[in-house]
mmCIF file of C-alpha atoms and ligand atoms in Angstrom:
data_model
loop_
_atom_site.group_PDB
_atom_site.id
_atom_site.type_symbol
_atom_site.label_atom_id
_atom_site.label_comp_id
_atom_site.label_asym_id
_atom_site.label_seq_id
_atom_site.Cartn_x
_atom_site.Cartn_y
_atom_site.Cartn_z
ATOM 1 C CA MET A 11 22.091 38.477 -70.680
ATOM 2 C CA ILE A 12 22.944 37.626 -67.045
ATOM 3 C CA GLU A 13 26.636 37.447 -66.196
ATOM 4 C CA PRO A 14 27.367 34.050 -64.562
ATOM 5 C CA GLU A 15 28.708 34.458 -61.003
ATOM 6 C CA ARG A 16 31.093 31.919 -59.495
ATOM 7 C CA LEU A 17 29.266 29.873 -56.835
ATOM 8 C CA ASP A 18 31.452 30.999 -53.913
ATOM 9 C CA HIS A 19 30.949 34.647 -54.860
ATOM 10 C CA PHE A 20 27.196 34.095 -55.118
ATOM 11 C CA MET A 21 27.150 32.280 -51.746
ATOM 12 C CA ALA A 22 29.193 34.984 -49.975
ATOM 13 C CA ARG A 23 26.854 37.683 -51.277
ATOM 14 C CA ALA A 24 23.688 35.687 -50.498
ATOM 15 C CA ASN A 25 24.745 34.887 -46.923
ATOM 16 C CA ALA A 26 25.941 38.409 -46.126
ATOM 17 C CA ALA A 27 22.538 39.721 -47.262
ATOM 18 C CA TYR A 28 20.687 36.946 -45.437
ATOM 19 C CA TYR A 29 22.418 37.346 -42.049
ATOM 20 C CA ALA A 30 22.139 41.140 -42.240
ATOM 21 C CA SER A 31 18.383 41.124 -42.855
ATOM 22 C CA HIS A 32 16.880 37.938 -41.373
ATOM 23 C CA ASP A 33 16.478 36.222 -38.054
ATOM 24 C CA PRO A 34 18.253 32.952 -38.968
ATOM 25 C CA PHE A 35 16.692 31.194 -36.014
ATOM 26 C CA ALA A 36 13.273 31.432 -37.686
ATOM 27 C CA ASP A 37 14.717 29.182 -40.410
ATOM 28 C CA PHE A 38 16.879 26.697 -38.525
ATOM 29 C CA THR A 39 17.736 25.595 -34.982
ATOM 30 C CA THR A 40 21.244 25.061 -33.682
ATOM 31 C CA ALA A 41 22.592 23.028 -30.760
ATOM 32 C CA PRO A 42 22.876 25.920 -28.253
ATOM 33 C CA GLU A 43 19.256 26.879 -29.002
ATOM 34 C CA ILE A 44 18.145 23.274 -28.370
ATOM 35 C CA SER A 45 19.748 22.813 -24.952
ATOM 36 C CA GLN A 46 21.583 24.984 -22.432
ATOM 37 C CA VAL A 47 23.690 21.918 -21.628
ATOM 38 C CA PHE A 48 25.554 22.302 -24.942
ATOM 39 C CA GLY A 49 27.123 25.651 -24.000
ATOM 40 C CA GLU A 50 27.613 24.558 -20.397
ATOM 41 C CA LEU A 51 29.672 21.521 -21.427
ATOM 42 C CA LEU A 52 31.727 23.669 -23.812
ATOM 43 C CA GLY A 53 32.360 26.116 -20.965
ATOM 44 C CA ALA A 54 33.659 23.268 -18.802
ATOM 45 C CA TRP A 55 35.802 22.115 -21.769
ATOM 46 C CA ALA A 56 37.309 25.586 -22.078
ATOM 47 C CA ALA A 57 38.063 25.722 -18.336
ATOM 48 C CA SER A 58 39.917 22.414 -18.514
ATOM 49 C CA VAL A 59 41.930 23.556 -21.545
ATOM 50 C CA TRP A 60 42.775 26.851 -19.838
ATOM 51 C CA ALA A 61 44.188 25.022 -16.796
ATOM 52 C CA GLN A 62 46.324 22.856 -19.115
ATOM 53 C CA MET A 63 47.614 25.996 -20.853
ATOM 54 C CA GLY A 64 49.076 27.050 -17.488
ATOM 55 C CA ALA A 65 46.161 29.322 -16.552
ATOM 56 C CA PRO A 66 47.248 32.402 -18.573
ATOM 57 C CA ASP A 67 45.781 35.714 -17.352
ATOM 58 C CA PRO A 68 44.520 37.393 -19.443
ATOM 59 C CA VAL A 69 43.303 34.796 -21.946
ATOM 60 C CA LEU A 70 41.083 35.401 -24.973
ATOM 61 C CA LEU A 71 37.875 33.404 -25.249
ATOM 62 C CA ILE A 72 36.975 33.755 -28.918
ATOM 63 C CA GLU A 73 33.788 32.602 -30.633
ATOM 64 C CA ALA A 74 33.303 32.649 -34.398
ATOM 65 C CA GLY A 75 29.734 33.128 -35.659
ATOM 66 C CA PRO A 76 28.066 33.363 -32.224
ATOM 67 C CA GLY A 77 24.471 33.652 -33.515
ATOM 68 C CA ARG A 78 22.285 34.844 -30.640
ATOM 69 C CA GLY A 79 25.149 34.594 -28.126
ATOM 70 C CA THR A 80 23.438 31.699 -26.376
ATOM 71 C CA LEU A 81 26.384 29.280 -26.436
ATOM 72 C CA MET A 82 28.742 31.873 -24.949
ATOM 73 C CA ALA A 83 26.219 32.974 -22.292
ATOM 74 C CA ASP A 84 25.664 29.342 -21.201
ATOM 75 C CA ALA A 85 29.420 28.679 -21.212
ATOM 76 C CA LEU A 86 30.178 31.788 -19.121
ATOM 77 C CA ARG A 87 27.542 30.843 -16.538
ATOM 78 C CA THR A 88 29.213 27.457 -16.043
ATOM 79 C CA VAL A 89 32.711 28.952 -15.994
ATOM 80 C CA ALA A 90 31.710 31.431 -13.280
ATOM 81 C CA ARG A 91 30.500 28.496 -11.168
ATOM 82 C CA VAL A 92 33.224 25.877 -11.759
ATOM 83 C CA ALA A 93 36.318 27.981 -12.571
ATOM 84 C CA PRO A 94 36.123 31.492 -11.085
ATOM 85 C CA ASP A 95 39.843 32.112 -11.775
ATOM 86 C CA PHE A 96 39.262 31.416 -15.464
ATOM 87 C CA ALA A 97 36.150 33.629 -15.389
ATOM 88 C CA ALA A 98 38.263 36.491 -14.031
ATOM 89 C CA ALA A 99 41.063 35.957 -16.578
ATOM 90 C CA LEU A 100 39.030 35.613 -19.766
ATOM 91 C CA ARG A 101 38.187 38.319 -22.305
ATOM 92 C CA VAL A 102 35.370 37.527 -24.718
ATOM 93 C CA HIS A 103 36.028 38.300 -28.402
ATOM 94 C CA LEU A 104 33.310 37.606 -30.975
ATOM 95 C CA ILE A 105 33.815 37.279 -34.727
ATOM 96 C CA GLU A 106 30.581 38.373 -36.371
ATOM 97 C CA THR A 107 29.844 40.256 -39.582
ATOM 98 C CA SER A 108 26.081 40.709 -39.189
ATOM 99 C CA PRO A 109 25.168 44.025 -37.469
ATOM 100 C CA ARG A 110 21.787 42.561 -36.614
ATOM 101 C CA LEU A 111 23.251 39.554 -34.803
ATOM 102 C CA ARG A 112 25.919 41.721 -33.137
ATOM 103 C CA ALA A 113 23.070 43.656 -31.504
ATOM 104 C CA GLU A 114 21.478 40.431 -30.227
ATOM 105 C CA GLN A 115 24.837 39.230 -28.916
ATOM 106 C CA ALA A 116 25.452 42.540 -27.131
ATOM 107 C CA ALA A 117 22.194 42.124 -25.202
ATOM 108 C CA ARG A 118 23.465 38.844 -23.726
ATOM 109 C CA LEU A 119 27.213 39.565 -23.652
ATOM 110 C CA PRO A 120 27.637 43.260 -22.882
ATOM 111 C CA SER A 121 31.371 43.076 -22.109
ATOM 112 C CA ALA A 122 32.371 41.326 -25.357
ATOM 113 C CA MET A 123 34.504 42.843 -28.151
ATOM 114 C CA TRP A 124 33.506 42.383 -31.786
ATOM 115 C CA HIS A 125 35.603 41.771 -34.906
ATOM 116 C CA ASP A 126 34.837 41.125 -38.563
ATOM 117 C CA ARG A 127 37.632 38.594 -39.023
ATOM 118 C CA LEU A 128 39.796 36.252 -36.962
ATOM 119 C CA GLU A 129 42.867 38.197 -38.144
ATOM 120 C CA ASP A 130 41.519 41.322 -36.377
ATOM 121 C CA VAL A 131 41.462 39.696 -32.914
ATOM 122 C CA PRO A 132 44.383 40.878 -30.732
ATOM 123 C CA ALA A 133 47.359 38.561 -30.108
ATOM 124 C CA GLY A 134 47.617 36.364 -27.018
ATOM 125 C CA PRO A 135 46.825 32.856 -25.808
ATOM 126 C CA ALA A 136 43.285 31.941 -26.825
ATOM 127 C CA ILE A 137 40.516 29.395 -26.624
ATOM 128 C CA VAL A 138 38.372 29.450 -29.754
ATOM 129 C CA LEU A 139 34.860 28.039 -30.195
ATOM 130 C CA ALA A 140 32.980 27.719 -33.498
ATOM 131 C CA ASN A 141 29.616 25.978 -33.791
ATOM 132 C CA GLU A 142 27.929 25.855 -37.204
ATOM 133 C CA PHE A 143 30.197 28.618 -38.460
ATOM 134 C CA LEU A 144 32.249 26.940 -41.198
ATOM 135 C CA ASP A 145 29.196 25.465 -42.970
ATOM 136 C CA ALA A 146 28.057 29.012 -43.785
ATOM 137 C CA LEU A 147 31.321 29.986 -45.515
ATOM 138 C CA PRO A 148 31.299 30.027 -49.331
ATOM 139 C CA ILE A 149 32.283 26.954 -51.333
ATOM 140 C CA ARG A 150 33.295 26.352 -54.939
ATOM 141 C CA GLN A 151 31.839 23.435 -56.888
ATOM 142 C CA PHE A 152 33.200 21.582 -59.905
ATOM 143 C CA GLU A 153 31.268 19.222 -62.138
ATOM 144 C CA HIS A 154 32.848 16.426 -64.173
ATOM 145 C CA VAL A 155 31.408 16.660 -67.686
ATOM 146 C CA ALA A 156 32.643 14.743 -70.725
ATOM 147 C CA GLY A 157 35.934 13.836 -69.035
ATOM 148 C CA ALA A 158 36.837 17.313 -67.761
ATOM 149 C CA TRP A 159 36.086 19.467 -64.748
ATOM 150 C CA ALA A 160 33.954 22.566 -65.216
ATOM 151 C CA GLU A 161 33.319 25.118 -62.486
ATOM 152 C CA ARG A 162 29.775 25.854 -61.384
ATOM 153 C CA HIS A 163 28.554 29.420 -61.715
ATOM 154 C CA VAL A 164 25.096 30.817 -61.020
ATOM 155 C CA ALA A 165 23.079 32.683 -63.658
ATOM 156 C CA GLY A 166 19.361 33.378 -63.553
ATOM 157 C CA GLY A 167 18.782 31.005 -60.634
ATOM 158 C CA ARG A 168 20.496 28.042 -62.348
ATOM 159 C CA PHE A 169 23.918 26.432 -62.453
ATOM 160 C CA VAL A 170 26.113 27.024 -65.481
ATOM 161 C CA ALA A 171 29.301 24.943 -65.611
ATOM 162 C CA LEU A 172 32.151 26.830 -67.265
ATOM 163 C CA PRO A 173 35.464 25.343 -68.401
ATOM 164 C CA CYS A 174 38.221 25.728 -65.821
ATOM 165 C CA ALA A 175 41.835 24.869 -65.123
ATOM 166 C CA HIS A 176 41.070 22.206 -62.471
ATOM 167 C CA ALA A 177 43.167 19.196 -63.578
ATOM 168 C CA SER A 178 41.185 16.346 -65.094
ATOM 169 C CA ASP A 179 41.162 13.000 -63.272
ATOM 170 C CA ALA A 180 39.350 9.671 -63.232
ATOM 171 C CA ALA A 181 36.168 11.032 -61.628
ATOM 172 C CA PRO A 182 32.945 9.592 -63.060
ATOM 173 C CA ASP A 183 30.914 11.834 -65.326
ATOM 174 C CA GLY A 184 28.379 13.879 -63.381
ATOM 175 C CA ALA A 185 30.521 13.849 -60.212
ATOM 176 C CA VAL A 186 30.429 17.075 -58.180
ATOM 177 C CA LEU A 187 33.523 18.163 -56.273
ATOM 178 C CA GLU A 188 33.261 20.765 -53.525
ATOM 179 C CA LEU A 189 36.082 22.998 -52.407
ATOM 180 C CA GLY A 190 35.568 24.883 -49.152
ATOM 181 C CA GLU A 191 38.354 27.344 -49.842
ATOM 182 C CA ALA A 192 37.145 29.955 -47.333
ATOM 183 C CA ALA A 193 36.880 27.377 -44.517
ATOM 184 C CA LEU A 194 40.379 26.081 -45.278
ATOM 185 C CA ALA A 195 41.838 29.595 -45.319
ATOM 186 C CA TRP A 196 40.158 30.266 -41.977
ATOM 187 C CA MET A 197 41.599 27.059 -40.519
ATOM 188 C CA ALA A 198 45.092 27.890 -41.812
ATOM 189 C CA SER A 199 44.916 31.271 -40.105
ATOM 190 C CA LEU A 200 43.508 29.784 -36.883
ATOM 191 C CA ALA A 201 46.112 26.997 -36.669
ATOM 192 C CA ALA A 202 48.974 29.418 -37.333
ATOM 193 C CA ARG A 203 47.678 31.677 -34.587
ATOM 194 C CA LEU A 204 47.377 28.831 -32.064
ATOM 195 C CA VAL A 205 50.924 27.632 -32.812
ATOM 196 C CA ARG A 206 52.279 31.198 -32.540
ATOM 197 C CA GLU A 207 50.306 32.444 -29.512
ATOM 198 C CA GLY A 208 49.271 29.217 -27.764
ATOM 199 C CA GLY A 209 45.819 27.852 -27.163
ATOM 200 C CA ALA A 210 43.156 25.534 -28.526
ATOM 201 C CA ALA A 211 40.089 25.598 -30.751
ATOM 202 C CA LEU A 212 36.926 23.509 -30.845
ATOM 203 C CA ILE A 213 35.082 23.259 -34.154
ATOM 204 C CA LEU A 214 31.604 21.697 -34.230
ATOM 205 C CA ASP A 215 29.705 21.332 -37.475
ATOM 206 C CA TYR A 216 27.991 18.915 -39.787
ATOM 207 C CA GLY A 217 30.037 17.302 -42.471
ATOM 208 C CA PHE A 218 32.090 14.303 -43.477
ATOM 209 C CA THR A 219 35.371 12.853 -42.260
ATOM 210 C CA GLN A 220 36.590 11.577 -45.652
ATOM 211 C CA ALA A 221 36.555 13.558 -48.872
ATOM 212 C CA GLN A 222 33.691 12.490 -51.120
ATOM 213 C CA TYR A 223 31.935 13.600 -54.274
ATOM 214 C CA GLY A 224 28.495 15.134 -54.063
ATOM 215 C CA ASP A 225 26.551 18.374 -54.008
ATOM 216 C CA THR A 226 25.792 19.294 -50.379
ATOM 217 C CA LEU A 227 24.776 22.921 -50.942
ATOM 218 C CA GLN A 228 21.468 23.551 -49.204
ATOM 219 C CA ALA A 229 19.141 26.323 -48.140
ATOM 220 C CA LEU A 230 16.527 26.209 -45.391
ATOM 221 C CA ARG A 231 13.540 28.481 -44.966
ATOM 222 C CA HIS A 232 11.332 27.911 -41.916
ATOM 223 C CA GLY A 233 13.030 24.532 -41.464
ATOM 224 C CA ARG A 234 12.246 23.367 -45.029
ATOM 225 C CA PRO A 235 14.666 22.960 -47.930
ATOM 226 C CA VAL A 236 14.307 25.538 -50.704
ATOM 227 C CA SER A 237 16.319 26.075 -53.891
ATOM 228 C CA PRO A 238 19.699 27.568 -52.918
ATOM 229 C CA LEU A 239 20.073 29.451 -56.194
ATOM 230 C CA VAL A 240 16.999 31.656 -56.407
ATOM 231 C CA GLU A 241 16.424 34.895 -54.503
ATOM 232 C CA ALA A 242 19.905 35.385 -53.058
ATOM 233 C CA GLY A 243 19.708 36.603 -49.469
ATOM 234 C CA THR A 244 16.339 35.091 -48.532
ATOM 235 C CA ALA A 245 17.686 31.812 -47.105
ATOM 236 C CA ASP A 246 20.892 30.750 -45.412
ATOM 237 C CA LEU A 247 23.172 28.730 -47.715
ATOM 238 C CA THR A 248 25.292 26.027 -46.153
ATOM 239 C CA ALA A 249 27.413 23.089 -47.239
ATOM 240 C CA HIS A 250 28.890 20.062 -45.513
ATOM 241 C CA VAL A 251 32.255 20.695 -43.907
ATOM 242 C CA ASP A 252 35.195 18.588 -45.120
ATOM 243 C CA PHE A 253 36.836 17.668 -41.795
ATOM 244 C CA ALA A 254 39.648 15.666 -43.441
ATOM 245 C CA ALA A 255 40.773 18.721 -45.394
ATOM 246 C CA LEU A 256 40.445 20.961 -42.303
ATOM 247 C CA ALA A 257 42.583 18.564 -40.242
ATOM 248 C CA ALA A 258 45.267 18.375 -42.973
ATOM 249 C CA THR A 259 45.339 22.176 -43.202
ATOM 250 C CA ALA A 260 45.793 22.551 -39.424
ATOM 251 C CA ARG A 261 48.603 19.946 -39.378
ATOM 252 C CA ALA A 262 50.361 21.682 -42.256
ATOM 253 C CA LYS A 263 50.574 24.778 -40.026
ATOM 254 C CA GLY A 264 52.199 22.738 -37.246
ATOM 255 C CA ALA A 265 49.131 22.390 -35.009
ATOM 256 C CA THR A 266 47.947 19.161 -33.373
ATOM 257 C CA VAL A 267 44.524 17.829 -34.385
ATOM 258 C CA TRP A 268 42.121 15.836 -32.202
ATOM 259 C CA GLY A 269 39.239 13.928 -33.789
ATOM 260 C CA PRO A 270 37.004 14.481 -35.602
ATOM 261 C CA VAL A 271 34.677 12.498 -33.354
ATOM 262 C CA ALA A 272 30.895 12.261 -33.518
ATOM 263 C CA GLN A 273 29.145 15.032 -31.567
ATOM 264 C CA GLY A 274 27.147 12.456 -29.555
ATOM 265 C CA ASP A 275 30.302 10.678 -28.379
ATOM 266 C CA PHE A 276 31.986 13.981 -27.579
ATOM 267 C CA LEU A 277 29.103 15.346 -25.490
ATOM 268 C CA ARG A 278 28.694 12.047 -23.612
ATOM 269 C CA ALA A 279 32.443 11.987 -22.865
ATOM 270 C CA LEU A 280 32.104 15.486 -21.391
ATOM 271 C CA GLY A 281 29.335 14.289 -19.044
ATOM 272 C CA LEU A 282 26.113 15.074 -20.931
ATOM 273 C CA GLU A 283 24.012 12.502 -19.069
ATOM 274 C CA ALA A 284 25.169 13.512 -15.589
ATOM 275 C CA ARG A 285 24.554 17.208 -16.306
ATOM 276 C CA VAL A 286 21.056 16.519 -17.653
ATOM 277 C CA GLU A 287 20.188 14.347 -14.637
ATOM 278 C CA ARG A 288 21.372 17.029 -12.232
ATOM 279 C CA LEU A 289 19.396 19.774 -13.989
ATOM 280 C CA ALA A 290 16.314 17.541 -14.198
ATOM 281 C CA ALA A 291 16.491 16.883 -10.454
ATOM 282 C CA LEU A 292 16.755 20.626 -9.780
ATOM 283 C CA HIS A 293 13.899 21.505 -12.193
ATOM 284 C CA PRO A 294 11.487 18.542 -12.326
ATOM 285 C CA ALA A 295 8.986 20.459 -14.458
ATOM 286 C CA ARG A 296 11.621 20.738 -17.211
ATOM 287 C CA ALA A 297 12.960 17.176 -16.901
ATOM 288 C CA ALA A 298 11.261 15.806 -20.032
ATOM 289 C CA ALA A 299 12.372 18.772 -22.173
ATOM 290 C CA LEU A 300 15.960 18.482 -20.881
ATOM 291 C CA VAL A 301 16.110 14.778 -21.725
ATOM 292 C CA ALA A 302 14.564 15.371 -25.168
ATOM 293 C CA GLY A 303 17.040 18.184 -25.902
ATOM 294 C CA ALA A 304 20.035 16.053 -24.929
ATOM 295 C CA ASP A 305 18.709 13.231 -27.081
ATOM 296 C CA ARG A 306 18.401 15.544 -30.075
ATOM 297 C CA LEU A 307 22.030 16.662 -29.688
ATOM 298 C CA ALA A 308 23.553 13.239 -29.053
ATOM 299 C CA SER A 309 21.451 10.498 -30.632
ATOM 300 C CA PRO A 310 22.955 9.179 -33.892
ATOM 301 C CA ALA A 311 19.541 9.357 -35.584
ATOM 302 C CA GLN A 312 19.414 13.117 -34.926
ATOM 303 C CA MET A 313 22.465 15.401 -34.586
ATOM 304 C CA GLY A 314 24.789 12.996 -32.764
ATOM 305 C CA ALA A 315 26.432 11.362 -35.795
ATOM 306 C CA LEU A 316 26.115 13.889 -38.651
ATOM 307 C CA PHE A 317 27.724 16.578 -36.501
ATOM 308 C CA LYS A 318 31.440 16.176 -35.839
ATOM 309 C CA VAL A 319 33.823 17.759 -33.376
ATOM 310 C CA LEU A 320 37.435 18.637 -34.131
ATOM 311 C CA ALA A 321 39.917 20.208 -31.739
ATOM 312 C CA VAL A 322 43.097 21.978 -32.798
ATOM 313 C CA THR A 323 45.844 22.750 -30.295
ATOM 314 C CA GLY A 324 48.947 24.846 -30.705
ATOM 315 C CA SER A 325 50.641 23.916 -27.448
ATOM 316 C CA ARG A 326 50.864 20.882 -25.155
ATOM 317 C CA ILE A 327 47.206 20.358 -24.350
ATOM 318 C CA MET A 328 45.112 17.182 -24.196
ATOM 319 C CA PRO A 329 41.616 18.488 -24.794
ATOM 320 C CA PRO A 330 38.880 16.492 -23.021
ATOM 321 C CA GLY A 331 36.388 14.483 -25.060
ATOM 322 C CA PHE A 332 38.699 12.849 -27.630
HETATM 323 N N1 LIG B 23 27.028 29.538 -33.651
HETATM 324 C C1 LIG B 23 25.642 29.971 -33.634
HETATM 325 C C2 LIG B 23 25.139 30.540 -34.968
HETATM 326 C C3 LIG B 23 25.322 29.711 -36.212
HETATM 327 S S1 LIG B 23 24.716 30.567 -37.650
HETATM 328 C C4 LIG B 23 24.764 28.849 -33.145
HETATM 329 O O1 LIG B 23 25.247 27.737 -33.023
HETATM 330 O O2 LIG B 23 23.587 29.095 -32.879
HETATM 331 C C5 LIG B 23 26.197 31.226 -38.374
HETATM 332 C C6 LIG B 23 26.795 32.415 -37.663
HETATM 333 O O3 LIG B 23 27.976 32.794 -38.360
HETATM 334 C C7 LIG B 23 25.947 33.661 -37.581
HETATM 335 O O4 LIG B 23 26.225 34.312 -36.379
HETATM 336 C C8 LIG B 23 26.431 34.445 -38.795
HETATM 337 O O5 LIG B 23 26.113 35.810 -38.745
HETATM 338 C C9 LIG B 23 27.910 34.181 -38.721
HETATM 339 N N2 LIG B 23 28.634 34.323 -39.979
HETATM 340 C C10 LIG B 23 28.304 33.803 -41.175
HETATM 341 N N3 LIG B 23 29.255 34.081 -42.104
HETATM 342 C C11 LIG B 23 30.208 34.804 -41.462
HETATM 343 C C12 LIG B 23 31.456 35.374 -41.874
HETATM 344 N N4 LIG B 23 31.897 35.267 -43.118
HETATM 345 N N5 LIG B 23 32.184 36.034 -40.937
HETATM 346 C C13 LIG B 23 31.757 36.130 -39.658
HETATM 347 N N6 LIG B 23 30.592 35.603 -39.218
HETATM 348 C C14 LIG B 23 29.817 34.957 -40.110
#
C-alpha cells in the first residue's frame, strides 16, 4: 500500500532531487541562455531603478534561482559599462538551494554570496531579479468531483483525489484549481521586505494574468513533455504562475505593483531592437543568431506573450518598461 503524498509535497521533493542531480539546461532552455541581450537589458533596468532609489551604497542585487548565473553575468557586464557607480555599490546575493548549480554560479560570479531562502539575505535596500523561479515552486491542486473539492495527492505515479476542507462552490465538475501557496508566501515575504528596506523586484515567468481553472503541471525531459508523476526527481516539474494572485499578495503587504505586461512588450520598451542592432553591427558573423534569439524572446508566437513581467516596488520608483 503506497501512502498518498500531497501534490505540493511530492513536487518539492521531486524538484529538490532533480536540481541537485541533473543539469536542467539539458532539459529546457531559458531566456538568458537564448540571448545575452536578456540579462543586459535587465542590468540596465536595475541601474535605472538604483538611480531612482537615490543611489544607495551599498545596495543588494539579489537573484532568486539563478540557474547557470548567465543572467547575472550579462547584467553585471552591462552595469559595469553604463553605470560604474552602481557596479561599485552593488553586492550580489544569490538564492539557490542546489549545490550543483551553486558551483556553476560560483564559476561565473566568484564574488557572490549564497543563501537558501530570501529570508536569509541580509537587510538593506535591494533590487531583486527572478526569472523562471516561481514556476518551479510547489503547487497544490484541487479537483471538483460530484459537487465538492477534493485535493490531489500522488500515489504510485497517479493522482488520487482525497476529500478536503476547501469550500465547495459553483465550479463545473472536473474543474482543476491550482494554488501556488509557496509562490504566494515568497511574494508576501519579498513585498514586505521591499516596503521595509526599500527597493524593487522584477519577476519574469510564464503564466496567466487572470485566475483560471486548469491543470498546468508539466515536466520536460530533453525538451519533451513527460509524465510529471512518475520517477520523482528525473524531470523538472513546473506550473503556470498566477500573476493576479501574486499582484494581490504584494499589494496586501503595502507594495506597489507594475504590470504584468507581456515579456515581448517589456523587452521592446527597454530597447531590445536597438541593442540587437548594435551588437549585430559589432559582430556581423553573429547577426542572424542575435536577431533569431531576440525574436524567440519577444515574438508573441514564441516566448513574448506567454511570459509575463511583473515589478514590485516598496518605495517611490517608476520602473522602466511598464
Ligand atoms: N533563472 C535561471 C534558472 C531557472 S531554473 C534561468 O533563467 O536560466 C530554476 C532555478 O531555481 C534553478 O536555479 C533552481 O535550482 C532554483 N530553485 C528551484 N527551486 C528552488 C527553491 N525552492 N529555492 C531556491 N532555488 C530554487
